[in-house]
Structures are given as C-alpha cells and as structure tokens.
GROMACS .gro file of C-alpha atoms in nm:
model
  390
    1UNK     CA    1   7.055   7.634   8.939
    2UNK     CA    2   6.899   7.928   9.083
    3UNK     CA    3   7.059   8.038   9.418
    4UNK     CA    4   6.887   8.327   9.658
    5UNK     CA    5   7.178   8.591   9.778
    6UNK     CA    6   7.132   8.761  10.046
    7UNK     CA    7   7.094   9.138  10.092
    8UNK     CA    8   7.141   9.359  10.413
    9UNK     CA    9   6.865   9.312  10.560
   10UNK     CA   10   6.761   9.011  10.548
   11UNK     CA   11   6.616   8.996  10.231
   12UNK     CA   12   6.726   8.756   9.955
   13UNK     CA   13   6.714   8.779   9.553
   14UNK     CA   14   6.709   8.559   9.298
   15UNK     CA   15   7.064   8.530   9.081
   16UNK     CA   16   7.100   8.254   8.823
   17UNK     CA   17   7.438   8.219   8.764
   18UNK     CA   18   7.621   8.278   8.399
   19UNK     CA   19   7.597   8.012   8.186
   20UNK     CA   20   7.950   8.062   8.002
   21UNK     CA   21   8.292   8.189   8.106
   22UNK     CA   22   8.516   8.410   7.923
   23UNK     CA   23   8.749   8.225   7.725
   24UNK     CA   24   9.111   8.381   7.914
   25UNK     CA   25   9.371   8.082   7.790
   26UNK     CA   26   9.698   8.081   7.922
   27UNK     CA   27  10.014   8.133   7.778
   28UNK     CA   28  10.084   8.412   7.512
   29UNK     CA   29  10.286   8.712   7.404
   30UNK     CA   30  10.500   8.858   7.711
   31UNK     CA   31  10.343   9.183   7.862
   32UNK     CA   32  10.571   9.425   7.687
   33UNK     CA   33  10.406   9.813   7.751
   34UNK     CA   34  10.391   9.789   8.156
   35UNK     CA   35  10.553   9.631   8.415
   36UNK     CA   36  10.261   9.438   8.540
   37UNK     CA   37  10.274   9.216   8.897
   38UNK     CA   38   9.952   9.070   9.101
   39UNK     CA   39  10.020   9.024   9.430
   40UNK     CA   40   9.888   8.706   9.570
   41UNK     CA   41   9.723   8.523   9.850
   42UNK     CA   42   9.806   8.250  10.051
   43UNK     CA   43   9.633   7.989  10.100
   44UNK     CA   44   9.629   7.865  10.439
   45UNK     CA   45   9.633   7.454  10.570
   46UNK     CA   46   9.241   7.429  10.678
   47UNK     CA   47   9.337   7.104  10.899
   48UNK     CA   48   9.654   7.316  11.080
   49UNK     CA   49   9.585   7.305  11.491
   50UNK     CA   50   9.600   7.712  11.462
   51UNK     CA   51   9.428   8.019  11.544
   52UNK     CA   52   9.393   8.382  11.494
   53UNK     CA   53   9.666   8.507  11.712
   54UNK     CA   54   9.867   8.176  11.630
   55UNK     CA   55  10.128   8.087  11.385
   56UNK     CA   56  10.043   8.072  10.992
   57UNK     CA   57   9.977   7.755  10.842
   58UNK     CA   58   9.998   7.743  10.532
   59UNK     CA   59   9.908   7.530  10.235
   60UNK     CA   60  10.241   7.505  10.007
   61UNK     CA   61  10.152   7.322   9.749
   62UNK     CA   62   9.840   7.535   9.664
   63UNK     CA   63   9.949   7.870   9.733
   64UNK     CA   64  10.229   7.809   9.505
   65UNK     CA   65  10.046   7.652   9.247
   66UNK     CA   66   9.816   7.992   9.242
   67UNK     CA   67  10.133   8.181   9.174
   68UNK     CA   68  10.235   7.935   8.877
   69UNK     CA   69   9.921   8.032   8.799
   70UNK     CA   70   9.959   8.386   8.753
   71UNK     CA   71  10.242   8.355   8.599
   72UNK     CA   72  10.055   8.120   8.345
   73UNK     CA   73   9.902   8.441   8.209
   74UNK     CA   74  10.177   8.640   8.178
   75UNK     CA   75  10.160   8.869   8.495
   76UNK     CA   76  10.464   8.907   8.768
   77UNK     CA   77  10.422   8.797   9.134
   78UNK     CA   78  10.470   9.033   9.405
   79UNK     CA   79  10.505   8.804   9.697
   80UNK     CA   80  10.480   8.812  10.099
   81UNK     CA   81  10.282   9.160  10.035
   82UNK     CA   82   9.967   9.310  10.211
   83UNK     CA   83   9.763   9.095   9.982
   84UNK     CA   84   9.953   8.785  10.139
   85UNK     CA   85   9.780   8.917  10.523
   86UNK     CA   86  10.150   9.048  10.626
   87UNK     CA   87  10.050   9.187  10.975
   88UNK     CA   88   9.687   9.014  10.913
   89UNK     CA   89   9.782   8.677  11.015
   90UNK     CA   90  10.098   8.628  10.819
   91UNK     CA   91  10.400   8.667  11.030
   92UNK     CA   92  10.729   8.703  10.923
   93UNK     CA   93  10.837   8.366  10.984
   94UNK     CA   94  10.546   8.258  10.726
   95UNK     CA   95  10.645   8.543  10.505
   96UNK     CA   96  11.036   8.451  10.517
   97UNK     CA   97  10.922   8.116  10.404
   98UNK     CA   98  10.673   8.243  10.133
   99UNK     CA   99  10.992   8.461  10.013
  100UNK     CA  100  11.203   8.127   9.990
  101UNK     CA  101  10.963   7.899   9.819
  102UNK     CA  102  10.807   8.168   9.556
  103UNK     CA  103  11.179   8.266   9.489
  104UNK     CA  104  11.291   7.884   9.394
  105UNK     CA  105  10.951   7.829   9.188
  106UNK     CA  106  11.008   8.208   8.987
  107UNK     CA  107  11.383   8.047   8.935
  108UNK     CA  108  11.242   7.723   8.785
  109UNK     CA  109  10.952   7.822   8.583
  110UNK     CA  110  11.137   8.197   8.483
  111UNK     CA  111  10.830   8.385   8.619
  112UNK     CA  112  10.891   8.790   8.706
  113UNK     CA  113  10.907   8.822   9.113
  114UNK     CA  114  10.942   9.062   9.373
  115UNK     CA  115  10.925   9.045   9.745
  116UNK     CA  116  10.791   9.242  10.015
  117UNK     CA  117  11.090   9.332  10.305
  118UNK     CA  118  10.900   9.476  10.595
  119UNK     CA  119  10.950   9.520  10.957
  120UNK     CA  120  10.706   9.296  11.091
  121UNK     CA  121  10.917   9.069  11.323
  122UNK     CA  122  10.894   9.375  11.615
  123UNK     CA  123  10.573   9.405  11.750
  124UNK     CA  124  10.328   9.733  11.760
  125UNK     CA  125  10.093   9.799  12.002
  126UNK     CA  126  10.078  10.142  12.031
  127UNK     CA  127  10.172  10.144  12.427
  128UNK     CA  128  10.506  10.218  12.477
  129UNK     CA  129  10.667  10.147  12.187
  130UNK     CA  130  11.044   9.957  12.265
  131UNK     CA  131  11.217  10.006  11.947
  132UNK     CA  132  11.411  10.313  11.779
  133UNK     CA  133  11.529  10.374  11.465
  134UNK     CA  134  11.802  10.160  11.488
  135UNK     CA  135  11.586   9.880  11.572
  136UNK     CA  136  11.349   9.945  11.259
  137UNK     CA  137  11.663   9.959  11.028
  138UNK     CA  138  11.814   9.629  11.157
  139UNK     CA  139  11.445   9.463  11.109
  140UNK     CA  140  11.446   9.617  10.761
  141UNK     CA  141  11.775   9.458  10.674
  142UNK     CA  142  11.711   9.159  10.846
  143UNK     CA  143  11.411   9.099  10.570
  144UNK     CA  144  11.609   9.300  10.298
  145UNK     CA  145  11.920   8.982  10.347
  146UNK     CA  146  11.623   8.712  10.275
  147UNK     CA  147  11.507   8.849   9.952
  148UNK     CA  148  11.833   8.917   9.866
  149UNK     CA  149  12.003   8.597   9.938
  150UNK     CA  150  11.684   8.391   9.757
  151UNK     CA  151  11.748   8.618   9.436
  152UNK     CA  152  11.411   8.816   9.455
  153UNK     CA  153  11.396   9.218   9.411
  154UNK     CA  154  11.271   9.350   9.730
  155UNK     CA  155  10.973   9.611   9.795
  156UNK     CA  156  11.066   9.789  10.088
  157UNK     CA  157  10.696   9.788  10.224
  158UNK     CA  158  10.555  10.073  10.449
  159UNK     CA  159  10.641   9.973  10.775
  160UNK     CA  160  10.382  10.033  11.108
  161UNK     CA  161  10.716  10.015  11.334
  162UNK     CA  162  10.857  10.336  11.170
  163UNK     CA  163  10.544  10.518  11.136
  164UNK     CA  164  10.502  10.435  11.512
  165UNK     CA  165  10.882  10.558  11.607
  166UNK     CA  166  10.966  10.858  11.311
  167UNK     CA  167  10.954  11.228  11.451
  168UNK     CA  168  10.934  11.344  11.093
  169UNK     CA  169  11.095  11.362  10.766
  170UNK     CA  170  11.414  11.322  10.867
  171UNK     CA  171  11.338  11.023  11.064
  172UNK     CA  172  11.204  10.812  10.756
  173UNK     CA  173  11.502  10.988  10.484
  174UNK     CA  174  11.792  10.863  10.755
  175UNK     CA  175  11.563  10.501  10.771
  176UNK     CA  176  11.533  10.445  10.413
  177UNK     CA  177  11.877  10.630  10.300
  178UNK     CA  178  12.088  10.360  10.523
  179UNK     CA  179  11.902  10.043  10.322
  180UNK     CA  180  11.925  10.214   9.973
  181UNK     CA  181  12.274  10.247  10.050
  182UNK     CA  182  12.297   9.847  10.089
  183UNK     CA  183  12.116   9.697   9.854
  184UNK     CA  184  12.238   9.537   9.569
  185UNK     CA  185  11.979   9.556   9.361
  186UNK     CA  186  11.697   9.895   9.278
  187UNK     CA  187  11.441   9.819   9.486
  188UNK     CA  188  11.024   9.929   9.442
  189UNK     CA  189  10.955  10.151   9.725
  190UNK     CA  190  10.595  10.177   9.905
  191UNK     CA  191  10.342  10.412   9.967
  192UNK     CA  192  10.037  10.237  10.142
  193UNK     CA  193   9.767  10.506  10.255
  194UNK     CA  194   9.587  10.447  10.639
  195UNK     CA  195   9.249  10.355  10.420
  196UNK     CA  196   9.467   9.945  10.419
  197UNK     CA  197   9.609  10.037  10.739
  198UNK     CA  198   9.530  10.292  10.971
  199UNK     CA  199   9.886  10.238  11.153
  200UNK     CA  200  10.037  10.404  10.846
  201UNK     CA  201   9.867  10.750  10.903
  202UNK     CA  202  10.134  11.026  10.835
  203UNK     CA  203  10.315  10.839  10.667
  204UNK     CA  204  10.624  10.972  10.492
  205UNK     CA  205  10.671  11.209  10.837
  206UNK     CA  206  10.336  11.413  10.737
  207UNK     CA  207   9.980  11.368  10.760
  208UNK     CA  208  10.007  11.637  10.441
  209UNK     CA  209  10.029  11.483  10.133
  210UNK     CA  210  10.182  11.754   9.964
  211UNK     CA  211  10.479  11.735  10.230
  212UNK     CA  212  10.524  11.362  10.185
  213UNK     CA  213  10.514  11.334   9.873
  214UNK     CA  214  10.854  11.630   9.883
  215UNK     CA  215  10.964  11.338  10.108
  216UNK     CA  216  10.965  11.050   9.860
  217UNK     CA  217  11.135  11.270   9.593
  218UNK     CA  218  11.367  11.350   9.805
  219UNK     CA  219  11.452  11.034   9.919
  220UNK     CA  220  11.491  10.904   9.546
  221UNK     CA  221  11.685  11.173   9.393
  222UNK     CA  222  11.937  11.125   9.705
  223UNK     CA  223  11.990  10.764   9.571
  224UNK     CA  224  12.000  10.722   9.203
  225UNK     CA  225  11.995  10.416   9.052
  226UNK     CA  226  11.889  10.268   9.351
  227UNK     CA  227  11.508  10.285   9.331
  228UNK     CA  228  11.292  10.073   9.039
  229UNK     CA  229  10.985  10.239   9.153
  230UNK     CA  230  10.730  10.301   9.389
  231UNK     CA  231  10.405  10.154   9.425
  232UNK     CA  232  10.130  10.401   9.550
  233UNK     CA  233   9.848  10.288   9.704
  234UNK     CA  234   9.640  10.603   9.776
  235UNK     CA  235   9.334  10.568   9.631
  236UNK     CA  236   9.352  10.904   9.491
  237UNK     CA  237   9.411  10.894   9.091
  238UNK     CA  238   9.516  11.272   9.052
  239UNK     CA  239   9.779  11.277   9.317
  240UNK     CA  240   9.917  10.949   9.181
  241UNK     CA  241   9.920  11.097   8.856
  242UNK     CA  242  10.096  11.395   8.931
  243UNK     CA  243  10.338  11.202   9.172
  244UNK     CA  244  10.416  11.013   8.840
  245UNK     CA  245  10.507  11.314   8.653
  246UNK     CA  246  10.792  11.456   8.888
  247UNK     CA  247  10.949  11.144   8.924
  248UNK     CA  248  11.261  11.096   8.802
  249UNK     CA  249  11.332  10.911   8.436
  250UNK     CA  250  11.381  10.531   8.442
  251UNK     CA  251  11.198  10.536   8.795
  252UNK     CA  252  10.833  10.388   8.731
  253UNK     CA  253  10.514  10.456   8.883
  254UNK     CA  254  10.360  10.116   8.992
  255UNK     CA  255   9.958  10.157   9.068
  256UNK     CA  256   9.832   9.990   9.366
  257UNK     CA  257   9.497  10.210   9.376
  258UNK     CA  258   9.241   9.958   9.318
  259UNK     CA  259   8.947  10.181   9.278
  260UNK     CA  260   9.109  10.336   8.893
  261UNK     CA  261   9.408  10.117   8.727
  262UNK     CA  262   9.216  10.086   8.412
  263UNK     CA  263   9.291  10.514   8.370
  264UNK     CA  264   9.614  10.522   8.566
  265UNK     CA  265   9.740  10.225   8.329
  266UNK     CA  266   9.618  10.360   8.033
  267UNK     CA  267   9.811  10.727   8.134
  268UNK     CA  268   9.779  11.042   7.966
  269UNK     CA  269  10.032  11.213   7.750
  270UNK     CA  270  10.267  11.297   8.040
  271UNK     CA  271  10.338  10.890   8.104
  272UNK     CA  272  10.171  10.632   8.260
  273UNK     CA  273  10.135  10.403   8.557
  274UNK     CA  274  10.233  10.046   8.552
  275UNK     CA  275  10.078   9.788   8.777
  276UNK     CA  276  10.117   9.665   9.132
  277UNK     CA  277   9.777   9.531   9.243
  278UNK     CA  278   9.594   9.307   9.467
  279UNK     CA  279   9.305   9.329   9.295
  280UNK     CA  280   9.476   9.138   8.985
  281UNK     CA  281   9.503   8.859   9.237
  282UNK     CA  282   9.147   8.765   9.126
  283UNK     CA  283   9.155   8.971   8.739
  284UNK     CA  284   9.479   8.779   8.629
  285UNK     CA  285   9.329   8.640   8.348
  286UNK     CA  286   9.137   8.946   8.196
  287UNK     CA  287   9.413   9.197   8.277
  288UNK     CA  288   9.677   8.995   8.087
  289UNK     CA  289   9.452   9.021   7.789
  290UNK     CA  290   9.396   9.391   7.865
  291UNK     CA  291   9.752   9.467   7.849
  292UNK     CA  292   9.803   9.301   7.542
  293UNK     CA  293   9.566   9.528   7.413
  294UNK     CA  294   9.800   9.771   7.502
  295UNK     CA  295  10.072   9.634   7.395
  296UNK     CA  296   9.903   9.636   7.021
  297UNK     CA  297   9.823   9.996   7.078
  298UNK     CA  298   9.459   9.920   7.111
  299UNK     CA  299   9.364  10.167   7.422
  300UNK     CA  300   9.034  10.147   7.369
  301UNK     CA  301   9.011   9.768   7.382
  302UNK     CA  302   9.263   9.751   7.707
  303UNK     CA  303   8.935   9.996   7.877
  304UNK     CA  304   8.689   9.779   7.700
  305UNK     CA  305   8.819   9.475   7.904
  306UNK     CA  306   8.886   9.622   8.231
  307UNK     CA  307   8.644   9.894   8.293
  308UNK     CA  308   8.407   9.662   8.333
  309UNK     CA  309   8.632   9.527   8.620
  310UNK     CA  310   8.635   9.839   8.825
  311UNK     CA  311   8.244   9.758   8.987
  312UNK     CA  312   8.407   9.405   9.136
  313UNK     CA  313   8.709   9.636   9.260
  314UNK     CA  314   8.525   9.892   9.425
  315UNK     CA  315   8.327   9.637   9.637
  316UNK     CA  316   8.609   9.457   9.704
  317UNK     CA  317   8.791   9.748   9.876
  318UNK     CA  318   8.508   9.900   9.999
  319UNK     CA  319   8.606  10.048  10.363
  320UNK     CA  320   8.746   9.882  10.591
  321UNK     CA  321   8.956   9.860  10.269
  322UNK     CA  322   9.197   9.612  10.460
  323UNK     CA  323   8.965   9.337  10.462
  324UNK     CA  324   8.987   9.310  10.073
  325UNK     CA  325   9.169   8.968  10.152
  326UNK     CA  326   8.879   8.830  10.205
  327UNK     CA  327   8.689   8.826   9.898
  328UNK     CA  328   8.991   8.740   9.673
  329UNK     CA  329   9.034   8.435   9.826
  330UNK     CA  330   8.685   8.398   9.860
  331UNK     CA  331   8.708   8.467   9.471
  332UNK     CA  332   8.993   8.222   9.471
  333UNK     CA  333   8.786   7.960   9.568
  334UNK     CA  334   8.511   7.972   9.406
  335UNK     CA  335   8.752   7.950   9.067
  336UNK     CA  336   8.887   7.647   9.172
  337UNK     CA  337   9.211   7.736   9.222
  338UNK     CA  338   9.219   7.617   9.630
  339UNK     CA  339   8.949   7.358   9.798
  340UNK     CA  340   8.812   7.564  10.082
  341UNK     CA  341   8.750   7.882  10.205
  342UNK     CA  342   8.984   7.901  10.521
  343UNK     CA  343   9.222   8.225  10.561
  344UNK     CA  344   9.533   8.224  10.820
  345UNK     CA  345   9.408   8.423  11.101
  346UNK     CA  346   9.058   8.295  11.066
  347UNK     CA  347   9.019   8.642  10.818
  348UNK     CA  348   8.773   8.471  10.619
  349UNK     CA  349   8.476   8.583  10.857
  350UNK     CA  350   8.602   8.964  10.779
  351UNK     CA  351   8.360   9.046  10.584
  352UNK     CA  352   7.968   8.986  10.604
  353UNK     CA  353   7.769   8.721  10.394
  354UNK     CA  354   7.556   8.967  10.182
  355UNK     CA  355   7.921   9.120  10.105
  356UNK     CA  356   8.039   8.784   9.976
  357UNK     CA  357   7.728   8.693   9.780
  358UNK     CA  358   7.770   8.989   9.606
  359UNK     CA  359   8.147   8.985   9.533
  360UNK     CA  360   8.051   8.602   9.403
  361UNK     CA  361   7.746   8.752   9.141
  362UNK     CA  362   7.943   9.037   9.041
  363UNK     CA  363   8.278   8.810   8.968
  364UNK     CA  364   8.052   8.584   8.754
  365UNK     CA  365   7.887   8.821   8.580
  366UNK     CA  366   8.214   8.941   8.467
  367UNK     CA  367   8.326   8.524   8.336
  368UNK     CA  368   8.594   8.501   8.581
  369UNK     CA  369   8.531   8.170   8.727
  370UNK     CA  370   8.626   7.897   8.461
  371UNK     CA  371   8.354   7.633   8.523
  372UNK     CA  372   8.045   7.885   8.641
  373UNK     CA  373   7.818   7.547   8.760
  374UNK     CA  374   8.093   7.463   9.044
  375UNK     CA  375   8.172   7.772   9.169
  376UNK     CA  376   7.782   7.829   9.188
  377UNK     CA  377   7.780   7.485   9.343
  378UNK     CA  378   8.065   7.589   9.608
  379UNK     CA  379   7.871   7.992   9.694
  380UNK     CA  380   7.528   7.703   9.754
  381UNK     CA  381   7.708   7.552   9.998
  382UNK     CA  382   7.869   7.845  10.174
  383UNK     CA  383   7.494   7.999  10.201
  384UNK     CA  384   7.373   7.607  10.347
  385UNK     CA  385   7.669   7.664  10.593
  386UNK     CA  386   7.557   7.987  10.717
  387UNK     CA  387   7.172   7.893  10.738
  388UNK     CA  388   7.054   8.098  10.467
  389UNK     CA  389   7.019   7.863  10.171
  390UNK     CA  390   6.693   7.844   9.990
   0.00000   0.00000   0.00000
C-alpha cells in the first residue's frame, strides 16, 4: 500500500509504509538505573452523548488496558496527569475516578504508580477570580486525600488556581509548605513551563527563572524527607541540568522536557535526570529497551535507541506544545492499542491533518506500530474521512 500524506499546502507525497516493526517484546529485567514513569492517555467512550465543554466519558476498559500495557514493558504510570487532558477535557471527577481505577489495577498487577493531585475542581477564568489561598489549599488536599486513600504517591501538579491567586513567593512556599506538612508519603513536585500552559506563566511567584527556581529549593530544603522529586517540564536542558545539581541528595530530578530526555537521562558526571514523560506514552516500548541499555552500562546503545526518537518528539510538541495529546493518541491508535480516534473534549481535531500524517510516517519509520499494514490501513481511512485520500 502506498498512501499520499498531505503537506501544508495542499500538496501530497508519496509514503509507503515500513514493511517490519521493531521487535520491542514485553516483559524483562526491571528498570534498575532511573526511575522511569510514562504518563498516559485516556481513552475516551466514542458512543458517550458528550461534548467539549461536557463531562468526560471515558472508555475503562481500554484506557486501563493501555496502562497494563506500559507496565508490560517495564515503565511506571503516572496517572490523571497533563498527558491524561487534566484541564483539557478531563475534569476532576474523571480524574478522581482515573486515580481509583489505575490505583486498584497497579495493586493487582504490582505495576509502579503515581498520581497527579491538582486543583482543578475550582474554576479559572481569569475575570474575577473567587478563590484565595485557602481555597487552593483545601482543593489541593481535597485531591491529595484521593491518592492517598487509593494507595498511590501523589504529584502535586502545577496548579492554574494558584498561579491565578499567589502575590509571590511567599504565596506558593505558605501553599505548598501546609500540604508537605500532611502528607504521608514524599511526594514528586511539579514544574510545568507556560509553553503546556500559558496559565502557569510566573510560576513559582516569578516570571524569572533564576528567582523560581530559589523558590523550589527553598521550598524542599524547608521539608526534608518530604519531597521524592520534582518533575521539570521546561523545555530548557541546561537549566534542568543545573536545577538537578543543587538539589538536595536522595531528591531526584524527574525529566518531563520532551524535546532532550535522551541527554538529560543519560546525565553528565554531576548526576542525572530520571524520567517523567508524556512522550513515553507513545515510546514505551523502545525506551524500556533504552534503559536497559543503561542499566548494562551501555550509554552509547541507550542514545543509539532513543536519539532517533527525539525527531517524533519534537513534532509532537511542536508549539502550541499543549496539543501534544493529540498525536499520542492519534499514535495510540494507529498501534492498536484503542479502536478509534475520539479524545474527551473532542481534542482530537487539535491539531491539523498534514500534522498527523506526519506524526503517523515519522512513528513508523521509527517501528513503533506492531503490525505496520493496519495502522497504515487505519491513517487510509482517516485521510478517506477527511476527503483527501488518493
């Protein structure tokens, strides 16, 4: 089969698509050098009577069959995240739910989980914002109690209601000293930059990275023992880098910049980064094996698998980086791991047709999808559906 992508445009080119997968099997050793956790989509009930602007409908069965999945291969989940569309479509009644039923299936089949606590539930809309601090704390705990009581580690996730109501500094230490006070368990902190959601600008009490990132140490050496780690999401490898190397011992570095984990993994000889990534919603397979290589000592073989990654990435998250969703379940689809291409929120039109073709050709040119005539067969019909087939 031959199919014609199309370009911007309106051009088309000819792709025929690879003839053989890479071989990624599941099972083997346990990760052992990094901490490594995908976090994962939903997949969302294509026949639900729902909406964008309505409540989530989601497909249990096969959203937590992709997380059995991941876990399959060796990789932890991190659940009800901004991969999951929390604040895209996902509320946090969909999210508690999520927390509840990927916390049971971790419990039964002993797979690695944490869970996003957020403060989603109170509403932003930038005109006269109702809550205060207090407010934002209770909605923190509120979220903190359901990972918590369902026996998940929590992330406490960058929150648009405190970056809407903090003065400065103070505002977010007095926020986030109160919960790290509470919990019962360290917790993985968050640092999500405005590039996956402009809300979050000045985040940290400062539009200075410099200053927020005195903020964040702060904040940790206040409360020791209290903090796992914190995963950073800027997009910027040499400020996550040096981040890493001021932060305290036994508190890790999770990467969530999508655009260089194969060198922020790897590290340098002052430490390195393990992994917190949406982007291994999609690479599970080949960044197991990649981190094996690690785990044998074999850095060159870990780059040799996932540099070649980084292209598929990049696209991905190309600006507006928040509609990354998109093409991993897109992705997601075409592997065979759901039967449709239907997001909660309607979030699978996000993104532009000559976008998707491309995320398909450069996904398959990399062996990700395990039976390449199908998911060729599924992109043919998506192009018939939008008029463009050839």
């Amino acid at each position: 089969m031959i199919l014609h992508l199309p370009a911007p445009g309106g051009a088309t080119r000819p792709y025929r698509p690879c003839a053989e997968p890479a071989r990624y099997v599941p099972g083997g050793a346990p990760l052992t050098s990094r901490v490594v956790f995908a976090a994962a989509h939903v997949v969302a009930d294509p026949y639900a009577e729902t909406g964008p602007g309505g409540p989530a409908a989601v497909d249990w069965d096969a959203t937590l069959a992709f997380r059995r999945h991941l876990w399959s291969h060796g990789l932890g989940v991190a659940e009800a995240m901004d991969t999951a569309q929390r604040g895209m479509g996902l509320d946090w009644a969909g999210a508690a739910e999520l927390i509840r039923r990927s916390a049971a299936e971790a419990d039964a089949v002993g797979g690695p989980l944490v869970c996003g606590a957020g403060t989603d539930q109170l509403a932003v809309t930038g005109i006269g914002f109702p809550y205060g601090l207090d407010e934002v704390r209770a909605a923190y705990e509120e979220q903190l109690a359901v990972c918590e009581e369902s026996g998940a580690r929590a992330v406490l996730m960058a929150s648009r209601a405190l970056a809407a109501v903090a003065k400065g500094p103070k505002d977010y230490l007095e926020v986030y000293g109160r919960l790290l006070e509470q919990v019962s368990a360290p917790v993985v902190l968050h640092w999500l930059g405005p590039m996956f959601d402009p809300a979050l600008e000045g985040y940290w009490g400062s539009a200075d990275p410099d200053h927020a990132t005195r903020t964040v140490l702060e904040l940790i050496a206040a409360h020791p023992g209290k903090v796992d780690g914190i995963k950073v999401s800027l997009l910027d490898a040499r400020r996550e880098s040096e981040l890493r190397r001021l932060l305290p011992d036994g508190v890790r570095c999770y990467t969530g910049d999508d655009f260089h984990y194969p060198e922020l993994i790897e590290g340098d000889d002052h430490g390195a980064s393990h992994a917190l990534l949406g982007v291994f919603d999609p690479l599970a397979p080949v960044a197991a094996e990649a981190v094996r290589a690690l785990d044998a000592d074999d850095a060159p073989g870990f780059r040799a698998l996932l540099d070649p990654t980084v292209e598929l990435a990049r696209h991905l998250f190309r600006e507006p980086t928040r509609f990354y969703k998109t093409g991993v379940v897109l992705l997601a689809w075409l592997a065979g791991h759901q039967s449709h291409f239907t997001m909660v929120g309607g979030l699978q039109s996000a993104r532009s047709l000559p976008h998707l073709a491309r995320a398909y050709e450069l996904a398959d040119g990399l062996g990700l999808f395990p039976d390449p005539e199908a998911a060729a067969g599924r992109m043919r019909h998506l192009l018939i559906v939008q008029g463009v087939a050839q």
